[in-house]
PDB file of C-alpha atoms in Angstrom:
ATOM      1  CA  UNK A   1      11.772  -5.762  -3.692  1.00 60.00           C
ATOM      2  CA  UNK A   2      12.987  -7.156  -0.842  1.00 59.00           C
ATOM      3  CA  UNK A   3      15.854  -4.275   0.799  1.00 62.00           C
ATOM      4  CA  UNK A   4      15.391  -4.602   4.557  1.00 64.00           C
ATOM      5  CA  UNK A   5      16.412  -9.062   4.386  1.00 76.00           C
ATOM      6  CA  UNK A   6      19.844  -9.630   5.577  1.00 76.00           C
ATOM      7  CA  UNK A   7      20.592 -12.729   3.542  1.00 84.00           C
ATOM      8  CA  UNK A   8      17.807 -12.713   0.317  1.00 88.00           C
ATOM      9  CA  UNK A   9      18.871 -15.679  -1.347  1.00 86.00           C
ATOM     10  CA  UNK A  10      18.667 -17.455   1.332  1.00 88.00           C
ATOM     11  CA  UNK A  11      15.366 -16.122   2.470  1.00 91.00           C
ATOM     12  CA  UNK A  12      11.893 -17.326   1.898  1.00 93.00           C
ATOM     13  CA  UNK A  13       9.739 -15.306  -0.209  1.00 95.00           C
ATOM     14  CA  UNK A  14       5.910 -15.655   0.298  1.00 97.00           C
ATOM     15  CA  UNK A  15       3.299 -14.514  -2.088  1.00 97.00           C
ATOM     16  CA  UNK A  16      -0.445 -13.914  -1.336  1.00 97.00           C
ATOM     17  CA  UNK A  17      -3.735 -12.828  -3.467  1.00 97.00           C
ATOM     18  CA  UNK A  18      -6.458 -10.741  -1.801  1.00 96.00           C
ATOM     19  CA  UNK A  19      -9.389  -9.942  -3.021  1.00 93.00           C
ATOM     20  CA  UNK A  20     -12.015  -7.278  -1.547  1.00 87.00           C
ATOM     21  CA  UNK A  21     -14.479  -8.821   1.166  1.00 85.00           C
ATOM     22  CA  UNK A  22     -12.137 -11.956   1.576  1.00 90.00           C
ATOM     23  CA  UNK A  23      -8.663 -13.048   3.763  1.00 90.00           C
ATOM     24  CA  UNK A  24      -5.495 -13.012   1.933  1.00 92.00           C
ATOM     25  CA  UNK A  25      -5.101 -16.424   0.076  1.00 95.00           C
ATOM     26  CA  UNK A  26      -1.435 -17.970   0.617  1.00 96.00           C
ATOM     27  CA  UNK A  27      -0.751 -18.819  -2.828  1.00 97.00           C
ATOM     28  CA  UNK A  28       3.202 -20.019  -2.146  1.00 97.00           C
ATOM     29  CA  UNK A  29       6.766 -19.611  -0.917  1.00 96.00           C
ATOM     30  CA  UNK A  30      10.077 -19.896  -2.788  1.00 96.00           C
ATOM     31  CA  UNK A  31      13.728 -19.909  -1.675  1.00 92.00           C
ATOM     32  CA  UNK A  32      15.133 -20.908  -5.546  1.00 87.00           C
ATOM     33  CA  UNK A  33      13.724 -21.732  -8.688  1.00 79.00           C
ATOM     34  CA  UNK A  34      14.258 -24.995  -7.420  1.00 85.00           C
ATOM     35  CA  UNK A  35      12.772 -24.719  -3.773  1.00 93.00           C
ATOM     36  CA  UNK A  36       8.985 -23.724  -4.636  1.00 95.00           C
ATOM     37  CA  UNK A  37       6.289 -24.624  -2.337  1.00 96.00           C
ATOM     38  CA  UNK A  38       2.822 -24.099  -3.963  1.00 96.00           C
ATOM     39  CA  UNK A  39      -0.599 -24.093  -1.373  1.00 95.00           C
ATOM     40  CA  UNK A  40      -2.400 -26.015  -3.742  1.00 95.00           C
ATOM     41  CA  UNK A  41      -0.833 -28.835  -6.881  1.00 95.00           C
ATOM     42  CA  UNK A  42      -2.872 -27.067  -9.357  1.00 94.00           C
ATOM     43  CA  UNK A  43      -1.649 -23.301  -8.624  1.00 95.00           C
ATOM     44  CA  UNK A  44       2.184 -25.305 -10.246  1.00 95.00           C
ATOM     45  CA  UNK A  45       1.172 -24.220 -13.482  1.00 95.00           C
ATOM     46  CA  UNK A  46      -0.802 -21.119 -12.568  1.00 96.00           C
ATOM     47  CA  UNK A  47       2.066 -19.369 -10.827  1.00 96.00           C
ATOM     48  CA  UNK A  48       6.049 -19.253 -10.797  1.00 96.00           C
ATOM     49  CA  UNK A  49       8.039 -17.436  -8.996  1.00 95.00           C
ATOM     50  CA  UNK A  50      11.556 -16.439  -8.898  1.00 94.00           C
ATOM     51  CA  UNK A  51      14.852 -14.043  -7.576  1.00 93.00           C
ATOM     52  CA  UNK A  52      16.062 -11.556  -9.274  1.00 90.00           C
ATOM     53  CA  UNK A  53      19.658  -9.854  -8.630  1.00 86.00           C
ATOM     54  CA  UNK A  54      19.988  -8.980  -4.978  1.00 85.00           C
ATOM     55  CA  UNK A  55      16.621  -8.098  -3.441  1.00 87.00           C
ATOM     56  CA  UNK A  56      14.229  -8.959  -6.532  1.00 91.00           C
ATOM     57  CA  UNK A  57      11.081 -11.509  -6.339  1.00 94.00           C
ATOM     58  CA  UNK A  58       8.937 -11.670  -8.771  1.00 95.00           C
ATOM     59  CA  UNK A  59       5.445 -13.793  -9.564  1.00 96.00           C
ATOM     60  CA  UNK A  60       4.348 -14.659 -13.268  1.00 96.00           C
ATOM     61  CA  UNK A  61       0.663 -15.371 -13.457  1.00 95.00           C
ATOM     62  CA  UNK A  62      -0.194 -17.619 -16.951  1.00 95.00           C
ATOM     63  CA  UNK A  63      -3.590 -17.885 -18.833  1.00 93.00           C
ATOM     64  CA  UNK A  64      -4.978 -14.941 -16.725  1.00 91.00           C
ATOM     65  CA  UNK A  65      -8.960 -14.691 -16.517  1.00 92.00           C
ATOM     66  CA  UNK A  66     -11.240 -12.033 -14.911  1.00 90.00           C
ATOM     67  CA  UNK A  67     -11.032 -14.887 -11.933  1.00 91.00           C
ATOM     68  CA  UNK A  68      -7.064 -13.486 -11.653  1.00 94.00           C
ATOM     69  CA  UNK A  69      -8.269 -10.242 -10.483  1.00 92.00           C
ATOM     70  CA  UNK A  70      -6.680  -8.955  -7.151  1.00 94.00           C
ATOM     71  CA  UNK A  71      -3.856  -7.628  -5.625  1.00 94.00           C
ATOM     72  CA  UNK A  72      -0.849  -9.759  -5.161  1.00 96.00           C
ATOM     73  CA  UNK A  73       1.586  -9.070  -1.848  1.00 96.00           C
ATOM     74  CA  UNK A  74       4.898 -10.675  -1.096  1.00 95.00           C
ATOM     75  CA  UNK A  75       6.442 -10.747   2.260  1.00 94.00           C
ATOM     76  CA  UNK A  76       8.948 -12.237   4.459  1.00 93.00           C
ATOM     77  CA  UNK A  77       9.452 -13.263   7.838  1.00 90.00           C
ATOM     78  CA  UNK A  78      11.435 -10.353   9.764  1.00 87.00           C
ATOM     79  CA  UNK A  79      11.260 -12.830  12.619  1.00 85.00           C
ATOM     80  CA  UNK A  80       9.598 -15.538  14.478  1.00 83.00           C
ATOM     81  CA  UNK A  81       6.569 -14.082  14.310  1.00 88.00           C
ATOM     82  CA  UNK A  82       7.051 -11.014  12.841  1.00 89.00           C
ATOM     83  CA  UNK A  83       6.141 -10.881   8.521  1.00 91.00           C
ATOM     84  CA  UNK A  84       6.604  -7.656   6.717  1.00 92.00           C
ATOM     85  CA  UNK A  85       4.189  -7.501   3.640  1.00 93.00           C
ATOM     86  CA  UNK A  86       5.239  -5.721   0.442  1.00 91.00           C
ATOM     87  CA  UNK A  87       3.034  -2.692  -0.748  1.00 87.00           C
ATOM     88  CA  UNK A  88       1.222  -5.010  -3.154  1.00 91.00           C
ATOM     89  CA  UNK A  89       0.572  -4.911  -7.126  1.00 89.00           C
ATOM     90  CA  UNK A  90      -2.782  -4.575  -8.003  1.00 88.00           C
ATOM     91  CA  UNK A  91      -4.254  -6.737 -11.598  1.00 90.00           C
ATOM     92  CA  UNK A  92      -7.145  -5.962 -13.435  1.00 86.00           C
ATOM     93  CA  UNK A  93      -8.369  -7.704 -16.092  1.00 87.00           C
ATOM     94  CA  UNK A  94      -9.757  -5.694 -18.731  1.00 82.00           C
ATOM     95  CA  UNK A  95     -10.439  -5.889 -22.756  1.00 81.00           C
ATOM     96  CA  UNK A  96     -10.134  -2.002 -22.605  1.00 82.00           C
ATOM     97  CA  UNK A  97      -6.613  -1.212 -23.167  1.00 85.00           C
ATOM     98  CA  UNK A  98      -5.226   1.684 -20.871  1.00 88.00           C
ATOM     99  CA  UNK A  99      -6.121   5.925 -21.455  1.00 92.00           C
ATOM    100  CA  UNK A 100      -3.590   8.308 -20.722  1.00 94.00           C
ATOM    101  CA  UNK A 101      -4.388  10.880 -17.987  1.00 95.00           C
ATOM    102  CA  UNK A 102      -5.963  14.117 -20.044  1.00 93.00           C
ATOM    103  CA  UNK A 103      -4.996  16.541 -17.501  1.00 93.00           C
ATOM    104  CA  UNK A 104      -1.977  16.818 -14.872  1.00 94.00           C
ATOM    105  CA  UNK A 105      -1.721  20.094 -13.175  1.00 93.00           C
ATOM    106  CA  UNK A 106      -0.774  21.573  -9.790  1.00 93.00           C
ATOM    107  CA  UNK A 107      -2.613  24.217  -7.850  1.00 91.00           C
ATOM    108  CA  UNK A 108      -1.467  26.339  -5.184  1.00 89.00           C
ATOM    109  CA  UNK A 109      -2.725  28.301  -2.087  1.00 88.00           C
ATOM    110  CA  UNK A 110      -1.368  30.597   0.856  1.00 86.00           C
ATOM    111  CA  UNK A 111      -2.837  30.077   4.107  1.00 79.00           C
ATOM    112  CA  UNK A 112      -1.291  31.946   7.109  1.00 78.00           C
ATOM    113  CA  UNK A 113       2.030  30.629   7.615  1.00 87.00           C
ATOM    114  CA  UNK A 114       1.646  27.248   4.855  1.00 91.00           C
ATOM    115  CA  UNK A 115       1.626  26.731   1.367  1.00 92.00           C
ATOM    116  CA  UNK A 116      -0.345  24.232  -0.183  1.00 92.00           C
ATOM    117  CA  UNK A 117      -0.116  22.592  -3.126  1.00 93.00           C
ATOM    118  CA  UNK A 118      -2.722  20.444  -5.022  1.00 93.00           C
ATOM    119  CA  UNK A 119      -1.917  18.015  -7.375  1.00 94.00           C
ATOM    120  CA  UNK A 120      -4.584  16.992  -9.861  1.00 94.00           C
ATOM    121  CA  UNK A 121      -4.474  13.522 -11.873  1.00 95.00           C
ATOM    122  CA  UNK A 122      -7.500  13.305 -14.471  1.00 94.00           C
ATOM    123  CA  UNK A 123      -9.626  11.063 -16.733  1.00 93.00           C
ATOM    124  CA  UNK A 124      -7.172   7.776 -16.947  1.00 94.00           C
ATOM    125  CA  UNK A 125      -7.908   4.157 -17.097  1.00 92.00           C
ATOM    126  CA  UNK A 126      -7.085   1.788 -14.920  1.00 89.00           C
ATOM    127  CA  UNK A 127      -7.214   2.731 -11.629  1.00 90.00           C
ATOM    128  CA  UNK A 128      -4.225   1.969 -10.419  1.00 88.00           C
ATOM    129  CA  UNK A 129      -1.626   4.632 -10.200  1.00 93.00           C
ATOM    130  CA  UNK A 130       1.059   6.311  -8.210  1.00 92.00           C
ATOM    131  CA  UNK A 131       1.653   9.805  -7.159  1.00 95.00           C
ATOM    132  CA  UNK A 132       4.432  10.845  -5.170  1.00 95.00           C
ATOM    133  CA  UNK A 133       6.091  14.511  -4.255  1.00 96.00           C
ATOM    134  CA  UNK A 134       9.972  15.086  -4.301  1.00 95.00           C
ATOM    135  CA  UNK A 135      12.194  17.930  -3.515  1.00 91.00           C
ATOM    136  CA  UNK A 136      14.752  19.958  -5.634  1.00 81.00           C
ATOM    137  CA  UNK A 137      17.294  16.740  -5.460  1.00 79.00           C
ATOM    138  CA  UNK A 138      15.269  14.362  -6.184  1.00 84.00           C
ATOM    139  CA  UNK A 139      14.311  13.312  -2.731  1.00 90.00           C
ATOM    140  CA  UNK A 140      10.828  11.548  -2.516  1.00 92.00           C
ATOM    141  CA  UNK A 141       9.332  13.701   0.545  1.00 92.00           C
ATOM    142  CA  UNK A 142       6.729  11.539   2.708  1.00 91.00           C
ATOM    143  CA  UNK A 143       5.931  14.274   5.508  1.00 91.00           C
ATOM    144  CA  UNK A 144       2.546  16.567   5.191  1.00 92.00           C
ATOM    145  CA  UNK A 145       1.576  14.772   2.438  1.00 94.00           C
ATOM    146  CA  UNK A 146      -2.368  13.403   1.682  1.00 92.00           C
ATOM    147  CA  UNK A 147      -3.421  11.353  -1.346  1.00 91.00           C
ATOM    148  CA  UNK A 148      -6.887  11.148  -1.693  1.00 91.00           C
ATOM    149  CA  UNK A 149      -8.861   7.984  -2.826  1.00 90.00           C
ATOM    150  CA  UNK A 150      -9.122   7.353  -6.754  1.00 92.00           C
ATOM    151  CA  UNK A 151     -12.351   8.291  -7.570  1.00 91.00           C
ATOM    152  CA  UNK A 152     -14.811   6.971 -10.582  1.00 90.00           C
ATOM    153  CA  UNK A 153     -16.157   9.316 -13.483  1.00 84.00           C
ATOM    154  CA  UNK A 154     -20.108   9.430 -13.111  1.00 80.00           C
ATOM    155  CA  UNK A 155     -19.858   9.742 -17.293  1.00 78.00           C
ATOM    156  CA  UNK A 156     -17.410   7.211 -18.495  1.00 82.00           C
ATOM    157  CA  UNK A 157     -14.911   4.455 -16.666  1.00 83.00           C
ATOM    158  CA  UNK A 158     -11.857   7.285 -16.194  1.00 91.00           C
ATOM    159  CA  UNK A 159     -10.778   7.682 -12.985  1.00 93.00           C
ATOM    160  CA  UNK A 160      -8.755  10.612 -11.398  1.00 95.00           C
ATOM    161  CA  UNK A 161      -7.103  11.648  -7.846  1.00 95.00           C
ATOM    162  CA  UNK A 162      -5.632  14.372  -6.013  1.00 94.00           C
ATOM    163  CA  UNK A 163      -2.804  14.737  -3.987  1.00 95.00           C
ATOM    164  CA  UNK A 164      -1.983  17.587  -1.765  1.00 92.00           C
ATOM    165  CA  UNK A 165       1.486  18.693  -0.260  1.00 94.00           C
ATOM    166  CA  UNK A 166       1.831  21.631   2.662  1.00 93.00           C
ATOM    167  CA  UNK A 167       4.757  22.958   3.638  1.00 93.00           C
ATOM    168  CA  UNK A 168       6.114  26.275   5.374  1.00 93.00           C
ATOM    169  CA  UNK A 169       5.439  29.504   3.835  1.00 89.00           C
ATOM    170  CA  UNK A 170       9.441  30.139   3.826  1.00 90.00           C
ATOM    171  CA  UNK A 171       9.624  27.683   1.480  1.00 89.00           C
ATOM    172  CA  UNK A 172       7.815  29.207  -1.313  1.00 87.00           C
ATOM    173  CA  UNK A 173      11.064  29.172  -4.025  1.00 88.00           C
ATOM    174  CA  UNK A 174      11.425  25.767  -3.245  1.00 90.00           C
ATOM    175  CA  UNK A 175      10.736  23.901  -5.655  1.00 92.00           C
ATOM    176  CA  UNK A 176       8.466  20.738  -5.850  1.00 94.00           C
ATOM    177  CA  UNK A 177       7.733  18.355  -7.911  1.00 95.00           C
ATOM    178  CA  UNK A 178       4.598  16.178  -8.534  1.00 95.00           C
ATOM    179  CA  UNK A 179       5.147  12.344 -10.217  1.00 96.00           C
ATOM    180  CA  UNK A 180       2.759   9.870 -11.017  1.00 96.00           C
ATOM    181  CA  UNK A 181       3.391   6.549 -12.511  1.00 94.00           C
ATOM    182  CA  UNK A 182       0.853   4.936 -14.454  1.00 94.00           C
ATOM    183  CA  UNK A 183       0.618   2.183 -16.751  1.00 89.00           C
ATOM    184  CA  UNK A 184       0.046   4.504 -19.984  1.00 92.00           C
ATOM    185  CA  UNK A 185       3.352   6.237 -19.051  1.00 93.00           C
ATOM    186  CA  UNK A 186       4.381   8.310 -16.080  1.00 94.00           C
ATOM    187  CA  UNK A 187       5.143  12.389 -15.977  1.00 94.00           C
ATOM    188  CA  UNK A 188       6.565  14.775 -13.507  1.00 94.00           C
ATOM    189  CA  UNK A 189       5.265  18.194 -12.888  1.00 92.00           C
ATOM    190  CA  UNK A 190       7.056  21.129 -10.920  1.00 92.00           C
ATOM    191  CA  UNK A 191       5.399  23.624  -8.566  1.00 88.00           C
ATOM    192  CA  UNK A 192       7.012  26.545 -10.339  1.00 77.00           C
ATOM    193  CA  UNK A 193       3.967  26.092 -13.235  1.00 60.00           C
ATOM    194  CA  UNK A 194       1.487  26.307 -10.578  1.00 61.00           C
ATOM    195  CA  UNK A 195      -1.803  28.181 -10.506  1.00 61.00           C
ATOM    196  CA  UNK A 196      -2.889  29.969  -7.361  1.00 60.00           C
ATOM    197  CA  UNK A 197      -6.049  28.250  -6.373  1.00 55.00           C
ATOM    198  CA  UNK A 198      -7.518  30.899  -3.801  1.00 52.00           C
ATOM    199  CA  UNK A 199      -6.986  33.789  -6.774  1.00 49.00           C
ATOM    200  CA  UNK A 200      -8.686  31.719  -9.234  1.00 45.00           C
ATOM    201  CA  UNK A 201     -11.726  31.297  -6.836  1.00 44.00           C
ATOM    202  CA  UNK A 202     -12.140  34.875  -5.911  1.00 46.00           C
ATOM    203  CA  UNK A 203     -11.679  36.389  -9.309  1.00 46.00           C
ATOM    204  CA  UNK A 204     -13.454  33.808 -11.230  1.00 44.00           C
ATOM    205  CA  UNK A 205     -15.982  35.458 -13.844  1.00 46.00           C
ATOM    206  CA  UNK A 206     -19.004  33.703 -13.383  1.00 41.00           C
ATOM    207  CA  UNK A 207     -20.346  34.347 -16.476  1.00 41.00           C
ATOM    208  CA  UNK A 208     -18.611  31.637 -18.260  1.00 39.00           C
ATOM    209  CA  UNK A 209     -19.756  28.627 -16.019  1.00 39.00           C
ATOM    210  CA  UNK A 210     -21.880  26.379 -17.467  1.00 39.00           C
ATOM    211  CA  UNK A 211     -24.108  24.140 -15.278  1.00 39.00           C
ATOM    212  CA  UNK A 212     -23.163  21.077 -17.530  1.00 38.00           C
ATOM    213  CA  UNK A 213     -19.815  21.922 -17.576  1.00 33.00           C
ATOM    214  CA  UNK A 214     -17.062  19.997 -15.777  1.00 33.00           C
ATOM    215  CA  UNK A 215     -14.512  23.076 -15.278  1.00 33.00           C
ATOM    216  CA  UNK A 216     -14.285  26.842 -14.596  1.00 33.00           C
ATOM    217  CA  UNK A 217     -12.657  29.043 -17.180  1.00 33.00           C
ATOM    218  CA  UNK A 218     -11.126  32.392 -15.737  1.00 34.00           C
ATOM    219  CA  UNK A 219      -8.985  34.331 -18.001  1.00 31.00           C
ATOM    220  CA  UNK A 220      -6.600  31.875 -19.816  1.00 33.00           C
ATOM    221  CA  UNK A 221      -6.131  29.687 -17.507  1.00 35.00           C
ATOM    222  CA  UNK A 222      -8.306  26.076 -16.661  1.00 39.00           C
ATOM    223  CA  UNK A 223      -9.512  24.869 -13.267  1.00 42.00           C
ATOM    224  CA  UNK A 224     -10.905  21.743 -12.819  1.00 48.00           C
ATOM    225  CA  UNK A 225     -13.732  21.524 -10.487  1.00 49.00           C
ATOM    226  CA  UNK A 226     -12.901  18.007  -9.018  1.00 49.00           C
ATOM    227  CA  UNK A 227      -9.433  20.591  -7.674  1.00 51.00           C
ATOM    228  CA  UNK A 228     -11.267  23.178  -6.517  1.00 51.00           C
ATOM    229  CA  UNK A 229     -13.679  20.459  -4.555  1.00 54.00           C
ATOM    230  CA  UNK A 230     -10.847  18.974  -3.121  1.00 55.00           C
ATOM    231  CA  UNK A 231      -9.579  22.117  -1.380  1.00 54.00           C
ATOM    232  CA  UNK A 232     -13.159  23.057  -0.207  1.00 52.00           C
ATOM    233  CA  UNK A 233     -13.294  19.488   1.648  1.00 54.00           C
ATOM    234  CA  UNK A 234     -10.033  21.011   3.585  1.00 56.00           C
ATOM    235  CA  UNK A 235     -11.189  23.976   4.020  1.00 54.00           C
ATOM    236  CA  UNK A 236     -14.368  22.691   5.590  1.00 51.00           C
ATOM    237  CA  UNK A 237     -12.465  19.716   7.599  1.00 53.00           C
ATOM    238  CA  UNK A 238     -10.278  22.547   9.103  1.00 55.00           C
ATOM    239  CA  UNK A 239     -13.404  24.619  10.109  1.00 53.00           C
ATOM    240  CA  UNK A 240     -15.318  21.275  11.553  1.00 56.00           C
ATOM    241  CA  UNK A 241     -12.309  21.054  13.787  1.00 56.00           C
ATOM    242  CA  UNK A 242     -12.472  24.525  14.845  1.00 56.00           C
ATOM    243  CA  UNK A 243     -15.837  24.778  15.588  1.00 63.00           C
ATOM    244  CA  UNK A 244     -15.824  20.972  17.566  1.00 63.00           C
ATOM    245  CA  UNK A 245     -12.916  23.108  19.841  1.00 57.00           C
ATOM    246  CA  UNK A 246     -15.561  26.123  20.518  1.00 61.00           C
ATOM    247  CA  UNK A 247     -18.447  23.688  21.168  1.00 62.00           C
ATOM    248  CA  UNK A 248     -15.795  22.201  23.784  1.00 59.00           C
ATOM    249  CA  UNK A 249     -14.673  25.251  25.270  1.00 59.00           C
ATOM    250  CA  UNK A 250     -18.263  26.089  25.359  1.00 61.00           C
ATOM    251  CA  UNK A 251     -19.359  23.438  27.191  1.00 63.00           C
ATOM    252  CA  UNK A 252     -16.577  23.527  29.587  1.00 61.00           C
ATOM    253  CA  UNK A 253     -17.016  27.211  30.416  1.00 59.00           C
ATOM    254  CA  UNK A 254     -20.499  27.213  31.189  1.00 57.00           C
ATOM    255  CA  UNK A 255     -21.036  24.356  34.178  1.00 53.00           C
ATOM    256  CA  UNK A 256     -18.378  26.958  35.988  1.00 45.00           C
ATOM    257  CA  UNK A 257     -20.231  29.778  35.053  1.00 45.00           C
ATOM    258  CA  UNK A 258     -23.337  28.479  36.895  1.00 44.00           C
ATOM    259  CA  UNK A 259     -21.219  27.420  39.487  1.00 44.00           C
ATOM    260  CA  UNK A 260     -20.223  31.020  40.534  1.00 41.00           C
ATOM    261  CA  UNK A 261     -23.733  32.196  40.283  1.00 40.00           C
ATOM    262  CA  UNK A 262     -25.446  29.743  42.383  1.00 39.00           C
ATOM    263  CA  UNK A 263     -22.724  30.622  45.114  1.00 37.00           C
TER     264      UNK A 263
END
């Protein structure tokens, strides 16, 4: 999509391939089905490209091969030399068909005067998905949010991610919801069926962890230990900052200290 160009028809449409460890490859341009300009003769029956409605571009790839794999970007000159890039659309190649995530669920925890809340995308395959936060009318909200990098299964090819949104401790009966958009299907999750993280982890009963197993049982309820990691590495970021500050203040205090003595 193509929003922010003034006249889109009229605009040229560039599309690129990158693949990890290597430049973006120009692959063409179009203004019309009938105005394509292709980098190289052979990519003419490799790719096509064309406009769609008002601000739509889209790129067909044919007889697609593991060699296919990347992610493809369009983009447009804003100006001269000014080119705004697209978000890009990743493509694996794969004989493996596509797993639903197993588990979507959203924690919660209280810390002075912010909420947090954890969302917690499991065991799907591909990689490639979106998760996004929006407010009681729908709005998509952008600000104080983190998602963390997809990470890899160490027991099968699933993948799973986290995504954490803070906000103000006033707005605790607001309500939030967590999305994600995969290529199994997509699901939306609100923050009213949350589970408060911190009470979980203080009134755990210890008795029913297993060292080979992958979660944490406490009453009826089921925490995943890939959530409960992922608010430990904030907890510990936010106490690596604090302590950097002391070591500072520290260091700044004493010099003066020994200053005043030695006079």
């Amino acid at each position: 999509m193509a929003e922010g160009i003034t006249n889109f028809q009229a605009a040229y449409i560039h599309w690129y391939r990158h693949i990890p460890s290597k430049g973006p490859e120009w692959l063409l341009y179009i203004k019309s089905a009938e105005e394509i300009t292709y980098d190289q003769d052979s990519y003419k029956s490799k790719y096509f490209s064309m406009k769609v409605g008002k601000n739509v571009c889209t790129l067909s790839v044919t007889d697609i091969n593991l060699s296919d794999e990347g992610t493809y970007y369009c983009a447009y000159w804003e100006s001269a030399d000014v080119k705004i890039f697209g978000s890009g659309t990743k493509l694996i190649v794969s004989d493996k068909g596509y797993t639903a995530p197993t588990n979507f669920e959203i924690l919660s925890s209280e810390n002075e005067n912010k909420l947090t809340y954890v969302c917690l995308v499991e065991k799907f395959y591909p990689e490639v998905i979106r998760v996004t936060w929006t407010e009681e009318e729908n709005k998509e909200v952008t600000a104080n949010v983190v998602n963390g990098e997809v990470w890899k299964s160490a027991e099968d090819d699933q993948y799973s991610i986290g995504s954490w949104l803070t906000v103000p401790k006033e707005n605790k009966t607001k309500k939030y919801s967590c999305k994600y958009e995969h290529e199994s299907k997509e699901d939306s999750l609100a923050t009213t069926s949350t589970q408060d993280l911190t009470k979980t982890v203080e009134e755990q009963d210890c008795s029913t962890y297993s060292g080979n197993s992958t979660t944490i049982f406490y009453g009826d309820h089921l925490m995943h230990r890939t959530a409960y990691l992922v608010y430990i590495v904030l907890l510990l970021k936010s106490s690596m900052y604090y302590i950097i500050v002391l070591f500072f203040i520290y260091r700044m205090r004493t010099p003066a200290k020994h200053h005043g003595k030695k006079t």
